[in-house]
Amino acid sequence: MAAALENELEVDNEDYYSLLNVRREATQEELKSSYRRLCMLYHPDKHRDPELKRQAEQLFTNVHQAYEVLSDPQSRAIYDIFGKKGLEVEGWEVVERKRTPAEIREEYERLQRERDERRLQQRTNPKGTISVGIDATDLFDRYEEDFEDVPGGGFPHIEINRMHISQSIEAPLTTSDTAVLSGSLSTHNGNGGGNINLCVRRVTSARGWGELEFGAGDIRGPLFGMKVFRNVTARCFVTAQWGLQFSSRGVRPSATTMMARHLDQNTMGYLQWRWGSQSAMTTSIVRDTKTSHFTLALQLGVPHSYLMMSYQYKFQDEDQTKVKGSIKTGFFGTVVEYGAERKISRHSVLAATVSIGVPQGVSLKIRLNRASQTYLFPIHLTDQILPSAVFYATVGPLAIYLAVQKLIIMPYVRAHKEQELEKQKEDSASEIARRKQEAEAAVLLMQESVKRIIDAEESKMGLIILNAWYGKFVSDNSQRRERAKVIDVTVPLQCLVKDSKLILTEASKAGLPGFYDPCVGEEKSLKLLYQFRGAMHQVLSGDTEPLRIPKQSHRIGSET
């Protein structure tokens, strides 16, 4: 059974709740009432025509299967967790029948953890960073007299003055032990070096872990370190780290300890003490909410002491846009930074930050995160604070981004989505054809029942469905496409009318009897024109929105 769960279980297009038109929290009485009604509609003995009888048998079987699953607490719990295909997985028969739905969910979570552990054995989780430092000060700090006699002196000189590359991979040894191998190479103005590190981490319990680190490099020499983490309480944890750095000048010991505590649901407080070549005491408060991130930090130490405050606002949009600003002041001077970041694709995030400081000058930092890889491009523009440098550092990246977004990224994403949609349609073509055939058969079987319902409703001026369409509705300029992407569902909806009421639950309407999905992967809605008490009503409902009619708010005014 665990092996069968290795493959991700995908929920079948046929939604049992939608087929019976009941809520996901439906009681046994609600299930039984809906089941009886559909059985009366689809019972094969009601039809003499051989073809209609065959179609009725198929639909009757579908309804019976849905009721069988949802009326059994065990099967329903399995179906709720991972759909129809979950019922086909071998091994559920070993689960005791007396188990409650909660116990079945616990069993699934246990199997899920086992699957995650097996996946862990095969995962290396590679992470990498590439940083390319660019010196562009010649753009703003040029002195014209220096270029009078130099060939090509009319062009500013831009050079790459530093590079850094680092990479790490994880190798799970056991379910509690992990080895991390990392290395880096750096160069600055023609001088460089590298190092390699091996870290072995062991999770000792749910409350803590420890790790040992060994390293070597051509600059720093051998390194030995140790780090431990421990949850002291549910709201507080501590970390401690010790290290010995060996070099030609001797041994340099270092130590760092940090305590953190939840001040409230969204706020953390940190207190850190660091001893070694750069000893310091740091305290900070970090507040992170759904819409903002705020940090306040104070450090007292040698050689640097500073006060820093930063704020980030998170827009609640599809691209996860964030804008941020910070100020940092200390013995080294003052630095003000502002910038933004935005998700440009499913796995990529682009960020740009302008840094203005004394005596650092003006810099532009561009960062691209692609999955677990990070690419950094710090560009030093000027050693002085020049308005022109600040203006171009702010406006330039924004203008380039908008142009690239409109001319390259958006067309690419649009084309990629269209390709995925077409592939999805091709893969599900046979299933959609089957569902369409079943829906058309269901409509034929509903005809007699619908006539009786309409006669009964007309006699008391009740609810009459005049027209109903389901699918994707597009602009008036694309009438042909609109007709191709909607289906007529007047008969199926009239068949669901009971006591002058129509109630649709919060589920995709594609699973209702007589419905099918006319536009796979696209947003759909239901448009209804109905008559109640002799007055015309109209409503447009989303695919998964619950609907209850008639309603006074749907009534069409006399002037419409």
XYZ file of C-alpha atoms in Angstrom:
560
model
C 0.000 0.000 0.000
C 2.815 2.390 0.845
C 4.468 1.590 -2.449
C 1.263 2.289 -4.295
C 1.146 5.692 -2.705
C 4.514 6.572 -4.227
C 2.719 7.993 -7.244
C 0.742 11.145 -6.586
C -2.960 10.446 -6.465
C -4.972 12.742 -8.664
C -8.645 13.336 -8.012
C -10.873 12.016 -10.786
C -12.938 14.467 -12.782
C -16.091 12.789 -11.475
C -16.973 14.453 -8.177
C -19.313 12.245 -6.127
C -20.576 15.198 -4.085
C -21.367 17.148 -7.232
C -22.994 14.111 -8.853
C -25.408 13.782 -5.924
C -25.617 17.592 -5.552
C -24.903 17.512 -1.823
C -22.588 19.438 0.484
C -19.252 17.914 1.490
C -20.610 17.964 5.048
C -23.862 16.249 3.981
C -25.561 14.030 6.547
C -26.699 10.478 5.876
C -30.283 11.733 5.494
C -29.262 14.278 2.858
C -27.307 11.622 0.959
C -30.196 9.188 1.096
C -32.731 11.784 -0.101
C -30.593 12.800 -3.101
C -29.814 9.173 -3.921
C -33.478 8.149 -3.936
C -34.391 11.011 -6.212
C -31.681 10.172 -8.764
C -32.564 6.471 -8.602
C -36.148 7.295 -9.564
C -34.821 9.376 -12.451
C -32.319 6.844 -13.825
C -33.868 3.487 -12.887
C -33.477 1.207 -15.957
C -36.950 -0.353 -15.510
C -38.573 2.968 -16.379
C -37.310 2.832 -19.979
C -38.408 0.389 -22.678
C -36.168 1.630 -25.473
C -33.029 -0.637 -25.456
C -30.621 2.270 -26.018
C -32.183 4.442 -23.289
C -32.263 1.423 -20.984
C -28.517 0.826 -21.540
C -27.689 4.475 -20.863
C -29.908 4.492 -17.766
C -28.090 1.420 -16.418
C -24.732 3.197 -16.741
C -25.946 6.371 -15.018
C -27.753 4.372 -12.349
C -24.496 2.514 -11.650
C -22.583 5.808 -11.314
C -25.112 7.192 -8.853
C -25.141 3.957 -6.852
C -21.338 3.904 -6.702
C -21.238 7.518 -5.466
C -23.812 6.778 -2.759
C -22.028 3.589 -1.704
C -18.769 5.474 -1.168
C -20.210 8.522 0.603
C -22.604 6.578 2.813
C -19.760 4.458 4.223
C -17.717 6.505 6.772
C -14.472 4.655 6.011
C -14.723 4.934 2.216
C -15.854 8.531 2.511
C -12.818 9.419 4.645
C -10.478 7.863 2.060
C -12.298 9.631 -0.795
C -12.155 12.984 1.019
C -8.393 12.680 1.471
C -7.294 11.815 -2.068
C -10.306 11.270 -4.290
C -11.722 8.412 -6.306
C -8.357 6.894 -7.206
C -7.508 6.576 -3.542
C -10.227 3.927 -3.298
C -8.431 1.898 -5.963
C -5.145 1.725 -4.026
C -4.453 -1.779 -2.760
C -4.011 -2.059 0.954
C -6.996 -0.173 2.346
C -8.660 -3.525 2.962
C -6.231 -4.105 5.817
C -7.556 -1.040 7.639
C -9.924 -2.160 10.345
C -13.567 -1.388 9.589
C -14.091 -0.065 13.093
C -11.637 2.764 12.576
C -13.059 6.263 12.597
C -12.478 8.773 9.749
C -10.019 10.605 12.027
C -8.013 7.397 12.516
C -7.997 6.768 8.765
C -6.619 10.271 8.208
C -3.908 9.559 10.780
C -3.056 6.361 8.883
C -2.754 8.315 5.653
C -0.536 10.934 7.305
C 1.710 8.149 8.589
C 1.996 6.683 5.089
C 2.674 10.177 3.783
C 5.547 10.598 6.243
C 7.011 7.250 5.165
C 6.843 8.341 1.540
C 8.524 11.646 2.392
C 11.296 9.767 4.181
C 11.932 7.608 1.107
C 12.015 10.687 -1.063
C 14.448 12.247 1.379
C 16.923 9.470 0.681
C 17.042 10.482 -2.976
C 17.118 14.247 -2.524
C 20.317 16.289 -2.689
C 18.668 19.729 -2.445
C 21.364 21.652 -4.352
C 21.732 25.349 -3.525
C 24.004 27.833 -5.193
C 24.923 31.495 -5.383
C 26.716 33.387 -8.131
C 27.694 36.992 -7.444
C 29.240 39.286 -10.059
C 30.420 42.680 -8.792
C 30.493 45.460 -11.388
C 32.386 48.751 -11.100
C 30.475 51.378 -13.106
C 31.774 54.483 -11.339
C 33.191 55.751 -14.635
C 29.610 56.485 -15.736
C 29.245 59.297 -13.187
C 32.705 60.018 -11.701
C 34.535 60.670 -15.004
C 37.089 63.434 -15.383
C 37.146 64.533 -19.011
C 40.762 65.667 -18.925
C 41.939 62.130 -18.201
C 40.592 60.954 -21.560
C 41.805 63.674 -23.895
C 44.773 61.694 -25.227
C 43.451 58.165 -24.663
C 42.125 56.271 -27.739
C 38.474 55.436 -27.223
C 38.391 57.674 -24.174
C 34.923 58.860 -25.075
C 33.372 55.630 -23.755
C 33.034 55.034 -20.015
C 35.017 52.128 -18.611
C 32.920 49.449 -16.888
C 34.617 46.376 -15.423
C 33.902 43.292 -13.335
C 36.026 43.693 -10.225
C 34.813 40.775 -8.103
C 33.142 37.387 -8.410
C 31.909 34.808 -5.946
C 30.547 31.326 -6.608
C 29.258 28.954 -3.936
C 27.408 25.646 -4.121
C 26.118 23.123 -1.597
C 24.409 19.747 -1.746
C 22.727 17.627 0.911
C 23.151 13.877 1.270
C 20.688 12.228 3.690
C 22.514 9.438 5.531
C 19.594 8.243 7.667
C 16.199 9.648 8.577
C 17.905 11.750 11.278
C 21.405 12.342 9.849
C 22.301 14.593 6.927
C 25.656 15.518 5.408
C 26.072 18.866 3.653
C 28.999 19.435 1.305
C 29.668 23.031 0.250
C 32.374 24.984 -1.497
C 33.068 28.499 -2.730
C 35.440 30.444 -4.954
C 36.046 34.190 -4.741
C 38.117 36.728 -6.617
C 38.578 40.471 -6.078
C 40.703 42.694 -8.302
C 42.717 39.739 -9.545
C 43.261 38.067 -6.161
C 41.167 35.135 -5.018
C 40.834 31.865 -3.229
C 38.424 29.162 -2.249
C 37.350 26.796 0.489
C 35.423 23.559 0.993
C 33.298 22.565 3.978
C 31.679 19.358 5.222
C 28.882 19.581 7.753
C 27.194 16.589 9.431
C 23.844 17.312 11.101
C 21.902 14.997 13.418
C 18.331 15.579 14.578
C 18.429 14.344 18.162
C 14.731 14.854 18.913
C 11.720 16.943 17.970
C 13.179 19.680 20.149
C 16.737 19.924 18.908
C 19.617 19.058 16.605
C 23.384 19.377 16.450
C 26.027 19.573 13.745
C 29.787 19.311 13.264
C 31.625 21.311 10.600
C 35.022 20.685 9.010
C 36.562 23.028 6.452
C 39.729 23.911 4.622
C 40.817 26.655 2.245
C 43.835 28.333 0.708
C 43.209 31.562 2.620
C 41.703 30.741 5.975
C 43.263 27.349 6.636
C 41.584 24.389 8.405
C 38.348 24.992 10.316
C 36.556 22.987 12.992
C 33.172 24.016 14.364
C 30.143 22.789 16.268
C 26.569 24.088 16.444
C 23.548 23.049 18.510
C 19.883 24.049 18.435
C 17.338 23.504 21.195
C 13.696 24.400 21.755
C 13.621 25.476 25.398
C 9.857 26.006 25.461
C 7.092 26.164 22.875
C 7.828 29.892 22.461
C 11.594 30.057 22.954
C 14.689 28.468 21.387
C 18.463 28.900 21.644
C 21.417 28.199 19.362
C 25.094 28.003 20.242
C 28.094 27.782 17.939
C 31.821 27.307 18.572
C 34.667 27.339 16.085
C 38.456 27.044 15.756
C 40.155 28.637 12.750
C 43.729 27.481 12.101
C 46.154 29.687 10.160
C 49.835 30.594 9.942
C 49.204 33.230 12.594
C 47.872 30.691 15.065
C 44.490 29.507 16.228
C 41.512 31.863 16.264
C 38.687 30.690 18.506
C 35.159 32.089 18.127
C 31.782 31.585 19.758
C 28.223 32.714 19.075
C 25.052 32.177 21.030
C 21.537 33.376 20.291
C 18.238 33.231 22.116
C 14.925 33.838 20.353
C 11.423 34.158 21.751
C 7.933 34.569 20.280
C 6.631 37.845 21.661
C 3.266 37.286 20.005
C 1.842 35.360 17.058
C 3.711 37.474 14.459
C 6.636 38.934 16.421
C 10.012 37.431 17.312
C 12.678 38.854 19.604
C 16.362 37.896 19.193
C 19.365 38.410 21.463
C 22.787 37.429 20.084
C 26.274 37.509 21.544
C 29.323 36.971 19.334
C 32.920 36.596 20.565
C 36.008 36.487 18.378
C 37.667 38.725 15.811
C 34.482 40.833 15.586
C 32.884 40.652 19.011
C 29.423 42.161 19.322
C 26.109 42.072 21.147
C 23.004 42.338 18.940
C 19.337 42.577 19.810
C 16.537 42.699 17.254
C 12.763 42.558 16.924
C 11.175 41.079 13.788
C 7.461 41.350 13.055
C 6.179 39.406 10.058
C 2.519 39.506 9.000
C 0.606 38.673 5.859
C 1.026 42.210 4.504
C 4.254 43.506 6.064
C 7.680 42.680 7.510
C 9.366 44.973 10.041
C 12.845 44.690 11.592
C 14.511 46.799 14.283
C 18.086 45.894 15.296
C 20.781 47.379 17.551
C 24.398 46.157 17.630
C 27.171 47.177 20.009
C 30.558 45.778 19.124
C 34.058 46.003 17.752
C 34.722 47.307 15.148
C 31.109 48.180 14.210
C 28.117 49.390 16.172
C 24.908 50.360 14.418
C 21.163 50.917 14.578
C 19.072 49.493 11.740
C 15.383 49.685 10.873
C 13.674 48.175 7.815
C 10.097 47.840 6.583
C 8.666 45.728 3.778
C 5.126 45.902 2.398
C 3.660 42.815 0.714
C 1.045 43.359 -1.969
C -1.649 40.689 -2.090
C -1.367 40.138 -5.843
C -0.618 37.140 -8.020
C 2.999 38.222 -8.575
C 3.717 38.550 -4.821
C 5.085 42.080 -5.245
C 7.005 43.561 -2.295
C 8.447 47.042 -1.720
C 10.959 47.717 1.016
C 13.014 50.436 2.620
C 15.664 50.523 5.348
C 18.068 52.850 7.137
C 21.251 51.818 8.898
C 23.521 54.159 10.809
C 26.639 53.523 12.884
C 30.356 54.182 13.242
C 30.873 53.297 9.557
C 28.429 55.961 8.334
C 24.807 55.907 7.213
C 23.144 53.823 4.496
C 19.618 54.197 3.115
C 18.188 51.449 0.915
C 14.938 51.061 -0.978
C 13.786 48.557 -3.572
C 11.215 46.043 -4.754
C 10.905 42.405 -5.681
C 8.409 40.520 -7.804
C 7.695 36.999 -8.931
C 8.252 36.858 -12.698
C 7.533 33.161 -13.239
C 6.556 30.085 -11.284
C 10.086 29.526 -9.930
C 11.761 32.931 -10.418
C 11.836 36.096 -8.309
C 13.503 39.330 -9.455
C 14.559 42.058 -7.019
C 16.333 45.423 -7.294
C 17.649 47.574 -4.447
C 19.178 51.053 -4.516
C 21.733 51.751 -1.785
C 22.719 55.342 -0.911
C 25.330 55.824 1.792
C 28.082 57.927 3.282
C 30.890 57.256 2.498
C 29.884 54.278 0.295
C 28.194 56.322 -2.426
C 25.424 54.935 -4.669
C 25.004 51.298 -5.665
C 22.378 49.209 -7.448
C 21.891 45.589 -6.411
C 20.013 43.204 -8.697
C 19.032 39.736 -7.481
C 17.472 36.861 -9.391
C 16.272 33.769 -7.542
C 15.628 30.781 -9.777
C 14.422 27.792 -7.751
C 17.290 27.160 -5.283
C 19.865 29.189 -7.255
C 20.619 32.860 -6.535
C 22.287 35.296 -8.941
C 23.543 38.612 -7.544
C 24.749 41.637 -9.485
C 25.942 44.467 -7.204
C 26.736 47.488 -9.380
C 28.762 50.305 -7.806
C 27.735 53.532 -9.582
C 29.555 56.302 -7.746
C 31.603 57.032 -4.622
C 29.654 60.244 -4.107
C 25.951 60.912 -3.637
C 25.003 62.329 -7.037
C 21.349 63.033 -7.921
C 21.892 61.740 -11.460
C 23.190 58.404 -10.154
C 20.238 58.058 -7.771
C 17.778 58.914 -10.573
C 19.171 56.412 -13.084
C 19.571 53.699 -10.438
C 15.876 54.093 -9.595
C 14.289 54.698 -12.996
C 16.599 52.588 -15.175
C 15.819 49.130 -13.726
C 12.101 49.960 -13.582
C 11.969 51.008 -17.238
C 13.994 47.981 -18.359
C 11.791 45.641 -16.312
C 8.551 47.044 -17.753
C 9.896 46.737 -21.286
C 11.147 43.175 -20.770
C 7.925 42.233 -18.966
C 5.744 43.482 -21.808
C 7.871 42.391 -24.768
C 9.376 39.110 -23.524
C 8.051 37.725 -20.246
C 4.291 38.207 -20.743
C 4.245 36.785 -24.313
C 6.339 33.824 -23.135
C 4.118 33.101 -20.114
C 0.972 33.474 -22.220
C 2.310 31.094 -24.869
C 3.408 28.615 -22.187
C -0.042 28.644 -20.558
C -1.710 28.107 -23.920
C 0.578 25.140 -24.614
C -0.199 23.621 -21.214
C -3.922 24.159 -21.792
C -3.790 22.501 -25.202
C -1.835 19.574 -23.767
C -4.357 19.230 -20.958
C -7.189 19.211 -23.482
C -5.460 16.560 -25.595
C -4.760 14.362 -22.561
C -8.350 14.576 -21.356
C -10.053 14.424 -24.766
C -11.254 10.825 -24.365
C -12.478 11.468 -20.825
C -14.348 14.602 -21.914
C -15.933 12.701 -24.814
C -17.116 10.042 -22.352
C -18.505 12.652 -19.962
C -20.243 14.449 -22.839
C -21.870 11.224 -23.978
C -23.040 10.487 -20.430
C -24.408 14.040 -20.063
C -26.353 13.808 -23.330
C -27.763 10.425 -22.265
C -28.754 11.878 -18.888
C -30.602 14.752 -20.595
C -32.601 12.273 -22.696
C -33.526 10.312 -19.597
C -34.632 13.508 -17.835
C -37.150 14.592 -20.464
C -40.235 12.923 -18.969
C -39.372 14.015 -15.426
C -38.761 17.573 -16.598
C -42.178 17.729 -18.272
C -43.863 16.667 -15.040
C -41.839 19.167 -13.009
C -42.652 22.027 -15.409
C -46.376 21.179 -15.359
C -46.356 21.131 -11.566
C -44.452 24.422 -11.330
C -46.636 26.176 -13.927
C -49.782 25.202 -12.045
C -48.608 27.174 -8.995
C -46.589 29.849 -10.856
C -43.431 28.354 -9.441
C -39.836 28.117 -10.704
C -39.364 27.599 -14.457
C -35.843 27.500 -15.933
C -36.193 29.260 -19.303
C -32.558 29.126 -20.387
C -29.318 27.998 -18.716
C -25.776 27.947 -20.082
C -22.581 26.618 -18.504
C -19.000 27.252 -19.619
C -16.741 30.160 -20.460
C -18.395 33.412 -21.504
C -16.176 35.731 -23.535
C -16.603 39.168 -25.093
C -19.350 40.094 -27.541
C -16.730 40.280 -30.282
C -16.183 36.526 -30.083
C -19.686 35.080 -30.373
C -18.491 32.010 -32.241
C -15.987 31.139 -29.582
C -18.605 31.750 -26.893
C -21.039 29.310 -28.485
C -18.279 26.727 -28.752
C -17.364 27.021 -25.049
C -20.792 26.877 -23.405
C -23.385 24.122 -23.199
C -27.133 24.250 -22.709
C -28.023 22.931 -19.241
C -31.660 24.050 -19.080
C -33.056 20.513 -18.781
C -30.597 19.262 -16.090
C -31.260 22.287 -13.881
C -35.040 22.103 -14.274
C -34.793 18.468 -13.241
C -33.150 19.560 -9.965
C -36.010 21.942 -9.102
C -37.979 20.783 -6.065
C -40.811 22.683 -4.357
C -40.071 25.784 -6.474
C -36.452 25.844 -5.298
C -33.092 25.081 -6.920
C -30.127 24.549 -4.612
C -26.593 23.912 -5.928
C -23.810 23.151 -3.476
C -20.288 24.571 -3.282
C -18.645 22.296 -5.863
C -17.766 22.362 -9.546
C -20.976 22.214 -11.536
C -19.268 20.054 -14.183
C -20.078 17.015 -12.030
C -23.836 17.626 -11.883
C -26.091 15.162 -13.732
C -26.414 16.265 -17.362
C -23.328 18.536 -17.150
C -19.785 18.148 -18.464
C -16.733 20.418 -18.786
C -16.851 22.224 -22.162
C -13.554 24.098 -21.645
C -11.007 22.151 -19.613
C -8.628 24.270 -17.556
C -10.492 27.534 -18.123
C -12.637 29.588 -15.786
C -16.316 28.689 -16.059
C -19.623 30.099 -14.849
C -23.339 29.373 -14.972
C -25.806 31.833 -16.511
C -29.482 31.381 -15.695
C -32.680 32.980 -16.985
C -35.703 31.811 -15.012
C -39.291 32.726 -14.259
C -40.868 32.821 -10.813
C -44.300 34.146 -9.868
C -44.644 35.335 -13.452
C -41.555 37.605 -13.210
C -38.292 37.223 -15.115
C -35.056 36.653 -13.185
C -31.421 36.383 -14.235
C -28.210 35.380 -12.436
C -24.563 34.627 -13.238
C -22.817 32.263 -10.806
C -19.194 31.113 -10.580
C -18.353 27.469 -11.191
C -17.758 26.542 -7.543
C -20.070 29.099 -5.942
C -23.165 27.792 -4.117
C -26.436 28.910 -5.720
C -29.937 29.121 -4.304
C -32.875 30.389 -6.376
C -35.301 32.089 -6.592
C -34.058 35.352 -5.106
C -35.555 38.828 -5.218
C -32.150 40.296 -6.130
C -32.165 38.299 -9.406
C -35.371 39.935 -10.617
C -35.103 41.835 -13.913
C -36.611 45.343 -13.833
C -39.385 46.305 -16.247
C -37.067 48.721 -18.021
C -34.444 46.001 -18.733
